[in-house]
């Protein structure tokens, strides 16, 4: 092994430490999805991972730092599944549609486990501090990205100049909240299809030209129609 290769590789103890930390965070993500961020504890994680309490504590130092690490890791996974694939789509409605569709899919997968963004907002909406700040920053980052995508759709001429990016983002976010509520809490069938139909109706008010994605994606097909009750 030459000197350049040696420099690129972190020391083995560091590698092992990073792997252990990643294992703890992965376990914490699963616990937080079911029990909420407030349900996380060093003791519970030690039990789940088979580690000692002192071993878990050594990687984070406090329960608060553990919660913040979970929020950051959740955000990275959200970006990988929703944002990064969507921005590979052409600017305008194709990209906005991809962002919404991937967001819907992720929420639909989280029906049984729960969304940390949504459950965390309920837990920390009136509790100032570093955990709330970290959570709010991540949510705001996603909202800003969605708002920029809407503005690009306006710039591309897909949406009218009179469209308010902030207002449309607010209404799209509202659809996701309604989807989570109806699918997870009420267990109403057809919630995903209703969210897609709601998205179409929101866009219909702002379209300035024929939809460039009118023949693509489930949101324009019969699948978007809610089932008859």
JSON list of C-alpha atoms in Angstrom, two decimals:
[
{"chain": "A", "resi": 1, "resn": "UNK", "atom": "CA", "xyz": [0.00, 0.00, 0.00]},
{"chain": "A", "resi": 2, "resn": "UNK", "atom": "CA", "xyz": [1.49, 3.35, -1.04]},
{"chain": "A", "resi": 3, "resn": "UNK", "atom": "CA", "xyz": [1.40, 6.59, 0.96]},
{"chain": "A", "resi": 4, "resn": "UNK", "atom": "CA", "xyz": [-1.46, 8.06, -1.13]},
{"chain": "A", "resi": 5, "resn": "UNK", "atom": "CA", "xyz": [-3.68, 5.04, -0.44]},
{"chain": "A", "resi": 6, "resn": "UNK", "atom": "CA", "xyz": [-2.85, 5.21, 3.24]},
{"chain": "A", "resi": 7, "resn": "UNK", "atom": "CA", "xyz": [-3.88, 8.85, 3.37]},
{"chain": "A", "resi": 8, "resn": "UNK", "atom": "CA", "xyz": [-7.23, 8.13, 1.73]},
{"chain": "A", "resi": 9, "resn": "UNK", "atom": "CA", "xyz": [-8.19, 5.43, 4.20]},
{"chain": "A", "resi": 10, "resn": "UNK", "atom": "CA", "xyz": [-9.28, 6.47, 7.70]},
{"chain": "A", "resi": 11, "resn": "UNK", "atom": "CA", "xyz": [-7.68, 4.59, 10.61]},
{"chain": "A", "resi": 12, "resn": "UNK", "atom": "CA", "xyz": [-9.48, 1.33, 11.42]},
{"chain": "A", "resi": 13, "resn": "UNK", "atom": "CA", "xyz": [-10.63, 2.50, 14.89]},
{"chain": "A", "resi": 14, "resn": "UNK", "atom": "CA", "xyz": [-12.22, 5.53, 13.21]},
{"chain": "A", "resi": 15, "resn": "UNK", "atom": "CA", "xyz": [-13.92, 3.33, 10.61]},
{"chain": "A", "resi": 16, "resn": "UNK", "atom": "CA", "xyz": [-15.30, 1.07, 13.32]},
{"chain": "A", "resi": 17, "resn": "UNK", "atom": "CA", "xyz": [-16.49, 4.05, 15.33]},
{"chain": "A", "resi": 18, "resn": "UNK", "atom": "CA", "xyz": [-18.32, 5.51, 12.33]},
{"chain": "A", "resi": 19, "resn": "UNK", "atom": "CA", "xyz": [-19.93, 2.16, 11.57]},
{"chain": "A", "resi": 20, "resn": "UNK", "atom": "CA", "xyz": [-21.08, 1.79, 15.17]},
{"chain": "A", "resi": 21, "resn": "UNK", "atom": "CA", "xyz": [-22.51, 5.29, 15.17]},
{"chain": "A", "resi": 22, "resn": "UNK", "atom": "CA", "xyz": [-24.34, 4.59, 11.91]},
{"chain": "A", "resi": 23, "resn": "UNK", "atom": "CA", "xyz": [-25.79, 1.40, 13.41]},
{"chain": "A", "resi": 24, "resn": "UNK", "atom": "CA", "xyz": [-27.03, 3.30, 16.46]},
{"chain": "A", "resi": 25, "resn": "UNK", "atom": "CA", "xyz": [-28.63, 6.04, 14.33]},
{"chain": "A", "resi": 26, "resn": "UNK", "atom": "CA", "xyz": [-30.34, 3.47, 12.12]},
{"chain": "A", "resi": 27, "resn": "UNK", "atom": "CA", "xyz": [-31.84, 1.83, 15.18]},
{"chain": "A", "resi": 28, "resn": "UNK", "atom": "CA", "xyz": [-32.79, 5.25, 16.57]},
{"chain": "A", "resi": 29, "resn": "UNK", "atom": "CA", "xyz": [-34.56, 6.14, 13.31]},
{"chain": "A", "resi": 30, "resn": "UNK", "atom": "CA", "xyz": [-36.74, 3.06, 13.63]},
{"chain": "A", "resi": 31, "resn": "UNK", "atom": "CA", "xyz": [-37.56, 3.84, 17.25]},
{"chain": "A", "resi": 32, "resn": "UNK", "atom": "CA", "xyz": [-38.27, 7.52, 16.54]},
{"chain": "A", "resi": 33, "resn": "UNK", "atom": "CA", "xyz": [-40.62, 6.63, 13.68]},
{"chain": "A", "resi": 34, "resn": "UNK", "atom": "CA", "xyz": [-42.74, 4.52, 16.04]},
{"chain": "A", "resi": 35, "resn": "UNK", "atom": "CA", "xyz": [-42.26, 6.23, 19.40]},
{"chain": "A", "resi": 36, "resn": "UNK", "atom": "CA", "xyz": [-41.43, 9.79, 18.35]},
{"chain": "A", "resi": 37, "resn": "UNK", "atom": "CA", "xyz": [-38.25, 11.72, 18.99]},
{"chain": "A", "resi": 38, "resn": "UNK", "atom": "CA", "xyz": [-39.22, 12.06, 22.64]},
{"chain": "A", "resi": 39, "resn": "UNK", "atom": "CA", "xyz": [-39.43, 8.28, 22.86]},
{"chain": "A", "resi": 40, "resn": "UNK", "atom": "CA", "xyz": [-35.70, 7.98, 22.22]},
{"chain": "A", "resi": 41, "resn": "UNK", "atom": "CA", "xyz": [-33.45, 7.20, 25.15]},
{"chain": "A", "resi": 42, "resn": "UNK", "atom": "CA", "xyz": [-29.88, 6.04, 25.59]},
{"chain": "A", "resi": 43, "resn": "UNK", "atom": "CA", "xyz": [-31.10, 3.07, 27.63]},
{"chain": "A", "resi": 44, "resn": "UNK", "atom": "CA", "xyz": [-33.62, 1.92, 25.04]},
{"chain": "A", "resi": 45, "resn": "UNK", "atom": "CA", "xyz": [-31.07, 2.19, 22.24]},
{"chain": "A", "resi": 46, "resn": "UNK", "atom": "CA", "xyz": [-28.55, 0.23, 24.28]},
{"chain": "A", "resi": 47, "resn": "UNK", "atom": "CA", "xyz": [-31.13, -2.52, 24.68]},
{"chain": "A", "resi": 48, "resn": "UNK", "atom": "CA", "xyz": [-32.05, -2.56, 20.98]},
{"chain": "A", "resi": 49, "resn": "UNK", "atom": "CA", "xyz": [-28.45, -2.52, 19.71]},
{"chain": "A", "resi": 50, "resn": "UNK", "atom": "CA", "xyz": [-27.05, -4.84, 22.36]},
{"chain": "A", "resi": 51, "resn": "UNK", "atom": "CA", "xyz": [-24.58, -2.21, 23.50]},
{"chain": "A", "resi": 52, "resn": "UNK", "atom": "CA", "xyz": [-23.90, -0.79, 26.92]},
{"chain": "A", "resi": 53, "resn": "UNK", "atom": "CA", "xyz": [-25.43, 2.55, 27.91]},
{"chain": "A", "resi": 54, "resn": "UNK", "atom": "CA", "xyz": [-21.96, 4.02, 28.25]},
{"chain": "A", "resi": 55, "resn": "UNK", "atom": "CA", "xyz": [-21.10, 2.77, 24.76]},
{"chain": "A", "resi": 56, "resn": "UNK", "atom": "CA", "xyz": [-24.11, 4.48, 23.21]},
{"chain": "A", "resi": 57, "resn": "UNK", "atom": "CA", "xyz": [-23.57, 7.62, 25.27]},
{"chain": "A", "resi": 58, "resn": "UNK", "atom": "CA", "xyz": [-19.94, 7.85, 24.11]},
{"chain": "A", "resi": 59, "resn": "UNK", "atom": "CA", "xyz": [-21.09, 8.36, 20.50]},
{"chain": "A", "resi": 60, "resn": "UNK", "atom": "CA", "xyz": [-23.51, 11.22, 21.24]},
{"chain": "A", "resi": 61, "resn": "UNK", "atom": "CA", "xyz": [-22.90, 12.65, 24.68]},
{"chain": "A", "resi": 62, "resn": "UNK", "atom": "CA", "xyz": [-26.53, 13.50, 25.33]},
{"chain": "A", "resi": 63, "resn": "UNK", "atom": "CA", "xyz": [-30.08, 12.51, 24.41]},
{"chain": "A", "resi": 64, "resn": "UNK", "atom": "CA", "xyz": [-30.50, 15.88, 22.70]},
{"chain": "A", "resi": 65, "resn": "UNK", "atom": "CA", "xyz": [-27.53, 15.27, 20.41]},
{"chain": "A", "resi": 66, "resn": "UNK", "atom": "CA", "xyz": [-28.92, 11.84, 19.62]},
{"chain": "A", "resi": 67, "resn": "UNK", "atom": "CA", "xyz": [-32.25, 13.37, 18.60]},
{"chain": "A", "resi": 68, "resn": "UNK", "atom": "CA", "xyz": [-30.54, 15.96, 16.39]},
{"chain": "A", "resi": 69, "resn": "UNK", "atom": "CA", "xyz": [-28.43, 13.25, 14.74]},
{"chain": "A", "resi": 70, "resn": "UNK", "atom": "CA", "xyz": [-31.58, 11.28, 13.95]},
{"chain": "A", "resi": 71, "resn": "UNK", "atom": "CA", "xyz": [-33.22, 14.36, 12.40]},
{"chain": "A", "resi": 72, "resn": "UNK", "atom": "CA", "xyz": [-30.17, 14.99, 10.21]},
{"chain": "A", "resi": 73, "resn": "UNK", "atom": "CA", "xyz": [-29.99, 11.38, 9.08]},
{"chain": "A", "resi": 74, "resn": "UNK", "atom": "CA", "xyz": [-33.70, 11.35, 8.30]},
{"chain": "A", "resi": 75, "resn": "UNK", "atom": "CA", "xyz": [-33.23, 14.48, 6.19]},
{"chain": "A", "resi": 76, "resn": "UNK", "atom": "CA", "xyz": [-30.37, 12.87, 4.25]},
{"chain": "A", "resi": 77, "resn": "UNK", "atom": "CA", "xyz": [-32.55, 9.85, 3.46]},
{"chain": "A", "resi": 78, "resn": "UNK", "atom": "CA", "xyz": [-35.43, 12.15, 2.47]},
{"chain": "A", "resi": 79, "resn": "UNK", "atom": "CA", "xyz": [-33.14, 14.01, 0.06]},
{"chain": "A", "resi": 80, "resn": "UNK", "atom": "CA", "xyz": [-31.86, 10.75, -1.44]},
{"chain": "A", "resi": 81, "resn": "UNK", "atom": "CA", "xyz": [-35.36, 9.38, -2.02]},
{"chain": "A", "resi": 82, "resn": "UNK", "atom": "CA", "xyz": [-37.29, 12.52, -2.94]},
{"chain": "A", "resi": 83, "resn": "UNK", "atom": "CA", "xyz": [-35.22, 15.56, -3.84]},
{"chain": "A", "resi": 84, "resn": "UNK", "atom": "CA", "xyz": [-32.14, 14.27, -5.66]},
{"chain": "A", "resi": 85, "resn": "UNK", "atom": "CA", "xyz": [-33.99, 11.99, -8.12]},
{"chain": "A", "resi": 86, "resn": "UNK", "atom": "CA", "xyz": [-36.59, 14.71, -8.78]},
{"chain": "A", "resi": 87, "resn": "UNK", "atom": "CA", "xyz": [-34.08, 17.41, -9.75]},
{"chain": "A", "resi": 88, "resn": "UNK", "atom": "CA", "xyz": [-32.84, 15.18, -12.56]},
{"chain": "A", "resi": 89, "resn": "UNK", "atom": "CA", "xyz": [-36.14, 15.84, -14.30]},
{"chain": "A", "resi": 90, "resn": "UNK", "atom": "CA", "xyz": [-36.47, 18.80, -16.70]},
{"chain": "A", "resi": 91, "resn": "UNK", "atom": "CA", "xyz": [-37.18, 22.19, -15.16]},
{"chain": "A", "resi": 92, "resn": "UNK", "atom": "CA", "xyz": [-40.77, 23.19, -14.68]},
{"chain": "A", "resi": 93, "resn": "UNK", "atom": "CA", "xyz": [-43.78, 20.94, -14.22]},
{"chain": "A", "resi": 94, "resn": "UNK", "atom": "CA", "xyz": [-41.92, 17.66, -14.85]},
{"chain": "A", "resi": 95, "resn": "UNK", "atom": "CA", "xyz": [-39.62, 18.41, -11.91]},
{"chain": "A", "resi": 96, "resn": "UNK", "atom": "CA", "xyz": [-42.43, 19.70, -9.69]},
{"chain": "A", "resi": 97, "resn": "UNK", "atom": "CA", "xyz": [-44.51, 16.62, -10.46]},
{"chain": "A", "resi": 98, "resn": "UNK", "atom": "CA", "xyz": [-41.58, 14.34, -9.64]},
{"chain": "A", "resi": 99, "resn": "UNK", "atom": "CA", "xyz": [-41.03, 16.08, -6.31]},
{"chain": "A", "resi": 100, "resn": "UNK", "atom": "CA", "xyz": [-44.67, 15.70, -5.32]},
{"chain": "A", "resi": 101, "resn": "UNK", "atom": "CA", "xyz": [-45.01, 12.11, -6.57]},
{"chain": "A", "resi": 102, "resn": "UNK", "atom": "CA", "xyz": [-41.87, 10.96, -4.75]},
{"chain": "A", "resi": 103, "resn": "UNK", "atom": "CA", "xyz": [-43.03, 12.78, -1.62]},
{"chain": "A", "resi": 104, "resn": "UNK", "atom": "CA", "xyz": [-46.39, 11.01, -1.79]},
{"chain": "A", "resi": 105, "resn": "UNK", "atom": "CA", "xyz": [-44.70, 7.65, -2.24]},
{"chain": "A", "resi": 106, "resn": "UNK", "atom": "CA", "xyz": [-42.47, 8.21, 0.76]},
{"chain": "A", "resi": 107, "resn": "UNK", "atom": "CA", "xyz": [-45.41, 9.21, 2.95]},
{"chain": "A", "resi": 108, "resn": "UNK", "atom": "CA", "xyz": [-47.38, 6.18, 1.76]},
{"chain": "A", "resi": 109, "resn": "UNK", "atom": "CA", "xyz": [-44.46, 3.94, 2.79]},
{"chain": "A", "resi": 110, "resn": "UNK", "atom": "CA", "xyz": [-44.41, 5.62, 6.21]},
{"chain": "A", "resi": 111, "resn": "UNK", "atom": "CA", "xyz": [-48.08, 5.03, 6.99]},
{"chain": "A", "resi": 112, "resn": "UNK", "atom": "CA", "xyz": [-47.27, 2.28, 9.49]},
{"chain": "A", "resi": 113, "resn": "UNK", "atom": "CA", "xyz": [-44.11, 3.81, 10.91]},
{"chain": "A", "resi": 114, "resn": "UNK", "atom": "CA", "xyz": [-44.79, 7.55, 10.79]},
{"chain": "A", "resi": 115, "resn": "UNK", "atom": "CA", "xyz": [-43.04, 10.61, 9.40]},
{"chain": "A", "resi": 116, "resn": "UNK", "atom": "CA", "xyz": [-40.49, 12.24, 11.70]},
{"chain": "A", "resi": 117, "resn": "UNK", "atom": "CA", "xyz": [-41.07, 15.65, 10.07]},
{"chain": "A", "resi": 118, "resn": "UNK", "atom": "CA", "xyz": [-44.77, 15.52, 10.91]},
{"chain": "A", "resi": 119, "resn": "UNK", "atom": "CA", "xyz": [-44.64, 13.75, 14.28]},
{"chain": "A", "resi": 120, "resn": "UNK", "atom": "CA", "xyz": [-41.66, 15.88, 15.31]},
{"chain": "A", "resi": 121, "resn": "UNK", "atom": "CA", "xyz": [-43.56, 19.07, 14.52]},
{"chain": "A", "resi": 122, "resn": "UNK", "atom": "CA", "xyz": [-46.33, 17.95, 16.88]},
{"chain": "A", "resi": 123, "resn": "UNK", "atom": "CA", "xyz": [-43.84, 17.09, 19.61]},
{"chain": "A", "resi": 124, "resn": "UNK", "atom": "CA", "xyz": [-41.72, 20.24, 19.38]},
{"chain": "A", "resi": 125, "resn": "UNK", "atom": "CA", "xyz": [-44.02, 22.94, 17.98]},
{"chain": "A", "resi": 126, "resn": "UNK", "atom": "CA", "xyz": [-44.07, 24.81, 21.30]},
{"chain": "A", "resi": 127, "resn": "UNK", "atom": "CA", "xyz": [-40.77, 23.63, 22.75]},
{"chain": "A", "resi": 128, "resn": "UNK", "atom": "CA", "xyz": [-37.89, 25.95, 21.83]},
{"chain": "A", "resi": 129, "resn": "UNK", "atom": "CA", "xyz": [-34.41, 24.54, 21.78]},
{"chain": "A", "resi": 130, "resn": "UNK", "atom": "CA", "xyz": [-31.75, 22.90, 19.57]},
{"chain": "A", "resi": 131, "resn": "UNK", "atom": "CA", "xyz": [-33.91, 19.88, 18.64]},
{"chain": "A", "resi": 132, "resn": "UNK", "atom": "CA", "xyz": [-36.78, 22.05, 17.47]},
{"chain": "A", "resi": 133, "resn": "UNK", "atom": "CA", "xyz": [-34.35, 24.31, 15.61]},
{"chain": "A", "resi": 134, "resn": "UNK", "atom": "CA", "xyz": [-32.76, 21.35, 13.80]},
{"chain": "A", "resi": 135, "resn": "UNK", "atom": "CA", "xyz": [-36.14, 19.93, 12.83]},
{"chain": "A", "resi": 136, "resn": "UNK", "atom": "CA", "xyz": [-37.49, 23.30, 11.66]},
{"chain": "A", "resi": 137, "resn": "UNK", "atom": "CA", "xyz": [-34.34, 23.92, 9.60]},
{"chain": "A", "resi": 138, "resn": "UNK", "atom": "CA", "xyz": [-34.69, 20.61, 7.77]},
{"chain": "A", "resi": 139, "resn": "UNK", "atom": "CA", "xyz": [-38.40, 21.14, 7.04]},
{"chain": "A", "resi": 140, "resn": "UNK", "atom": "CA", "xyz": [-37.76, 24.71, 5.89]},
{"chain": "A", "resi": 141, "resn": "UNK", "atom": "CA", "xyz": [-34.97, 23.51, 3.60]},
{"chain": "A", "resi": 142, "resn": "UNK", "atom": "CA", "xyz": [-37.39, 21.16, 1.86]},
{"chain": "A", "resi": 143, "resn": "UNK", "atom": "CA", "xyz": [-40.10, 23.82, 1.61]},
{"chain": "A", "resi": 144, "resn": "UNK", "atom": "CA", "xyz": [-37.60, 26.24, 0.09]},
{"chain": "A", "resi": 145, "resn": "UNK", "atom": "CA", "xyz": [-36.62, 23.62, -2.51]},
{"chain": "A", "resi": 146, "resn": "UNK", "atom": "CA", "xyz": [-40.28, 23.04, -3.38]},
{"chain": "A", "resi": 147, "resn": "UNK", "atom": "CA", "xyz": [-40.88, 26.78, -3.65]},
{"chain": "A", "resi": 148, "resn": "UNK", "atom": "CA", "xyz": [-37.90, 27.14, -6.00]},
{"chain": "A", "resi": 149, "resn": "UNK", "atom": "CA", "xyz": [-39.25, 24.33, -8.15]},
{"chain": "A", "resi": 150, "resn": "UNK", "atom": "CA", "xyz": [-42.59, 26.15, -8.45]},
{"chain": "A", "resi": 151, "resn": "UNK", "atom": "CA", "xyz": [-40.78, 29.37, -9.41]},
{"chain": "A", "resi": 152, "resn": "UNK", "atom": "CA", "xyz": [-38.90, 27.47, -12.13]},
{"chain": "A", "resi": 153, "resn": "UNK", "atom": "CA", "xyz": [-42.23, 26.20, -13.48]},
{"chain": "A", "resi": 154, "resn": "UNK", "atom": "CA", "xyz": [-43.36, 29.83, -13.68]},
{"chain": "A", "resi": 155, "resn": "UNK", "atom": "CA", "xyz": [-40.10, 30.86, -15.36]},
{"chain": "A", "resi": 156, "resn": "UNK", "atom": "CA", "xyz": [-40.49, 28.06, -17.91]},
{"chain": "A", "resi": 157, "resn": "UNK", "atom": "CA", "xyz": [-43.98, 29.28, -18.75]},
{"chain": "A", "resi": 158, "resn": "UNK", "atom": "CA", "xyz": [-45.73, 26.16, -17.45]},
{"chain": "A", "resi": 159, "resn": "UNK", "atom": "CA", "xyz": [-47.50, 28.10, -14.70]},
{"chain": "A", "resi": 160, "resn": "UNK", "atom": "CA", "xyz": [-48.96, 31.61, -15.00]},
{"chain": "A", "resi": 161, "resn": "UNK", "atom": "CA", "xyz": [-47.00, 34.65, -13.89]},
{"chain": "A", "resi": 162, "resn": "UNK", "atom": "CA", "xyz": [-49.72, 35.33, -11.33]},
{"chain": "A", "resi": 163, "resn": "UNK", "atom": "CA", "xyz": [-48.96, 32.09, -9.49]},
{"chain": "A", "resi": 164, "resn": "UNK", "atom": "CA", "xyz": [-47.61, 32.63, -5.98]},
{"chain": "A", "resi": 165, "resn": "UNK", "atom": "CA", "xyz": [-44.85, 30.06, -5.30]},
{"chain": "A", "resi": 166, "resn": "UNK", "atom": "CA", "xyz": [-45.29, 30.44, -1.55]},
{"chain": "A", "resi": 167, "resn": "UNK", "atom": "CA", "xyz": [-49.06, 29.96, -1.69]},
{"chain": "A", "resi": 168, "resn": "UNK", "atom": "CA", "xyz": [-48.88, 26.93, -3.99]},
{"chain": "A", "resi": 169, "resn": "UNK", "atom": "CA", "xyz": [-46.16, 25.37, -1.83]},
{"chain": "A", "resi": 170, "resn": "UNK", "atom": "CA", "xyz": [-48.35, 25.93, 1.25]},
{"chain": "A", "resi": 171, "resn": "UNK", "atom": "CA", "xyz": [-51.30, 24.20, -0.41]},
{"chain": "A", "resi": 172, "resn": "UNK", "atom": "CA", "xyz": [-49.19, 21.29, -1.66]},
{"chain": "A", "resi": 173, "resn": "UNK", "atom": "CA", "xyz": [-47.79, 20.82, 1.83]},
{"chain": "A", "resi": 174, "resn": "UNK", "atom": "CA", "xyz": [-51.35, 20.83, 3.11]},
{"chain": "A", "resi": 175, "resn": "UNK", "atom": "CA", "xyz": [-52.17, 17.90, 0.83]},
{"chain": "A", "resi": 176, "resn": "UNK", "atom": "CA", "xyz": [-49.32, 15.89, 2.32]},
{"chain": "A", "resi": 177, "resn": "UNK", "atom": "CA", "xyz": [-50.49, 16.66, 5.86]},
{"chain": "A", "resi": 178, "resn": "UNK", "atom": "CA", "xyz": [-54.03, 15.61, 4.95]},
{"chain": "A", "resi": 179, "resn": "UNK", "atom": "CA", "xyz": [-52.70, 12.43, 3.34]},
{"chain": "A", "resi": 180, "resn": "UNK", "atom": "CA", "xyz": [-50.72, 11.52, 6.45]},
{"chain": "A", "resi": 181, "resn": "UNK", "atom": "CA", "xyz": [-53.69, 12.24, 8.72]},
{"chain": "A", "resi": 182, "resn": "UNK", "atom": "CA", "xyz": [-56.29, 10.34, 6.70]},
{"chain": "A", "resi": 183, "resn": "UNK", "atom": "CA", "xyz": [-54.07, 7.38, 5.82]},
{"chain": "A", "resi": 184, "resn": "UNK", "atom": "CA", "xyz": [-52.31, 6.94, 9.18]},
{"chain": "A", "resi": 185, "resn": "UNK", "atom": "CA", "xyz": [-54.89, 8.13, 11.71]},
{"chain": "A", "resi": 186, "resn": "UNK", "atom": "CA", "xyz": [-58.23, 7.46, 10.02]},
{"chain": "A", "resi": 187, "resn": "UNK", "atom": "CA", "xyz": [-56.99, 4.58, 7.84]},
{"chain": "A", "resi": 188, "resn": "UNK", "atom": "CA", "xyz": [-59.17, 5.82, 5.01]},
{"chain": "A", "resi": 189, "resn": "UNK", "atom": "CA", "xyz": [-58.72, 3.89, 1.76]},
{"chain": "A", "resi": 190, "resn": "UNK", "atom": "CA", "xyz": [-57.96, 5.95, -1.32]},
{"chain": "A", "resi": 191, "resn": "UNK", "atom": "CA", "xyz": [-56.05, 8.67, 0.55]},
{"chain": "A", "resi": 192, "resn": "UNK", "atom": "CA", "xyz": [-53.05, 8.52, -1.76]},
{"chain": "A", "resi": 193, "resn": "UNK", "atom": "CA", "xyz": [-55.24, 8.83, -4.85]},
{"chain": "A", "resi": 194, "resn": "UNK", "atom": "CA", "xyz": [-57.07, 11.78, -3.30]},
{"chain": "A", "resi": 195, "resn": "UNK", "atom": "CA", "xyz": [-53.77, 13.54, -2.62]},
{"chain": "A", "resi": 196, "resn": "UNK", "atom": "CA", "xyz": [-52.76, 13.10, -6.26]},
{"chain": "A", "resi": 197, "resn": "UNK", "atom": "CA", "xyz": [-56.12, 14.37, -7.46]},
{"chain": "A", "resi": 198, "resn": "UNK", "atom": "CA", "xyz": [-55.82, 17.36, -5.13]},
{"chain": "A", "resi": 199, "resn": "UNK", "atom": "CA", "xyz": [-52.43, 18.15, -6.64]},
{"chain": "A", "resi": 200, "resn": "UNK", "atom": "CA", "xyz": [-53.94, 18.10, -10.13]},
{"chain": "A", "resi": 201, "resn": "UNK", "atom": "CA", "xyz": [-56.67, 20.50, -9.07]},
{"chain": "A", "resi": 202, "resn": "UNK", "atom": "CA", "xyz": [-54.12, 22.88, -7.57]},
{"chain": "A", "resi": 203, "resn": "UNK", "atom": "CA", "xyz": [-52.12, 22.89, -10.78]},
{"chain": "A", "resi": 204, "resn": "UNK", "atom": "CA", "xyz": [-55.23, 23.35, -12.93]},
{"chain": "A", "resi": 205, "resn": "UNK", "atom": "CA", "xyz": [-55.72, 26.83, -11.45]},
{"chain": "A", "resi": 206, "resn": "UNK", "atom": "CA", "xyz": [-52.24, 27.93, -12.51]},
{"chain": "A", "resi": 207, "resn": "UNK", "atom": "CA", "xyz": [-51.53, 26.17, -15.80]},
{"chain": "A", "resi": 208, "resn": "UNK", "atom": "CA", "xyz": [-50.64, 28.64, -18.54]},
{"chain": "A", "resi": 209, "resn": "UNK", "atom": "CA", "xyz": [-50.28, 26.10, -21.37]},
{"chain": "A", "resi": 210, "resn": "UNK", "atom": "CA", "xyz": [-50.98, 22.44, -22.14]},
{"chain": "A", "resi": 211, "resn": "UNK", "atom": "CA", "xyz": [-49.38, 20.31, -19.44]},
{"chain": "A", "resi": 212, "resn": "UNK", "atom": "CA", "xyz": [-46.03, 18.92, -20.72]},
{"chain": "A", "resi": 213, "resn": "UNK", "atom": "CA", "xyz": [-46.54, 15.82, -18.56]},
{"chain": "A", "resi": 214, "resn": "UNK", "atom": "CA", "xyz": [-50.20, 15.28, -19.41]},
{"chain": "A", "resi": 215, "resn": "UNK", "atom": "CA", "xyz": [-49.56, 11.80, -20.78]},
{"chain": "A", "resi": 216, "resn": "UNK", "atom": "CA", "xyz": [-47.11, 10.67, -18.12]},
{"chain": "A", "resi": 217, "resn": "UNK", "atom": "CA", "xyz": [-47.29, 9.57, -14.54]},
{"chain": "A", "resi": 218, "resn": "UNK", "atom": "CA", "xyz": [-50.00, 8.10, -12.35]},
{"chain": "A", "resi": 219, "resn": "UNK", "atom": "CA", "xyz": [-51.23, 11.51, -11.28]},
{"chain": "A", "resi": 220, "resn": "UNK", "atom": "CA", "xyz": [-52.76, 12.08, -14.74]},
{"chain": "A", "resi": 221, "resn": "UNK", "atom": "CA", "xyz": [-54.27, 8.64, -15.10]},
{"chain": "A", "resi": 222, "resn": "UNK", "atom": "CA", "xyz": [-57.43, 7.04, -13.83]},
{"chain": "A", "resi": 223, "resn": "UNK", "atom": "CA", "xyz": [-55.45, 6.02, -10.77]},
{"chain": "A", "resi": 224, "resn": "UNK", "atom": "CA", "xyz": [-55.73, 9.62, -9.58]},
{"chain": "A", "resi": 225, "resn": "UNK", "atom": "CA", "xyz": [-59.49, 9.31, -9.24]},
{"chain": "A", "resi": 226, "resn": "UNK", "atom": "CA", "xyz": [-60.62, 8.53, -5.70]},
{"chain": "A", "resi": 227, "resn": "UNK", "atom": "CA", "xyz": [-62.63, 5.35, -5.33]},
{"chain": "A", "resi": 228, "resn": "UNK", "atom": "CA", "xyz": [-66.34, 5.65, -4.85]},
{"chain": "A", "resi": 229, "resn": "UNK", "atom": "CA", "xyz": [-67.38, 5.17, -1.25]}
]
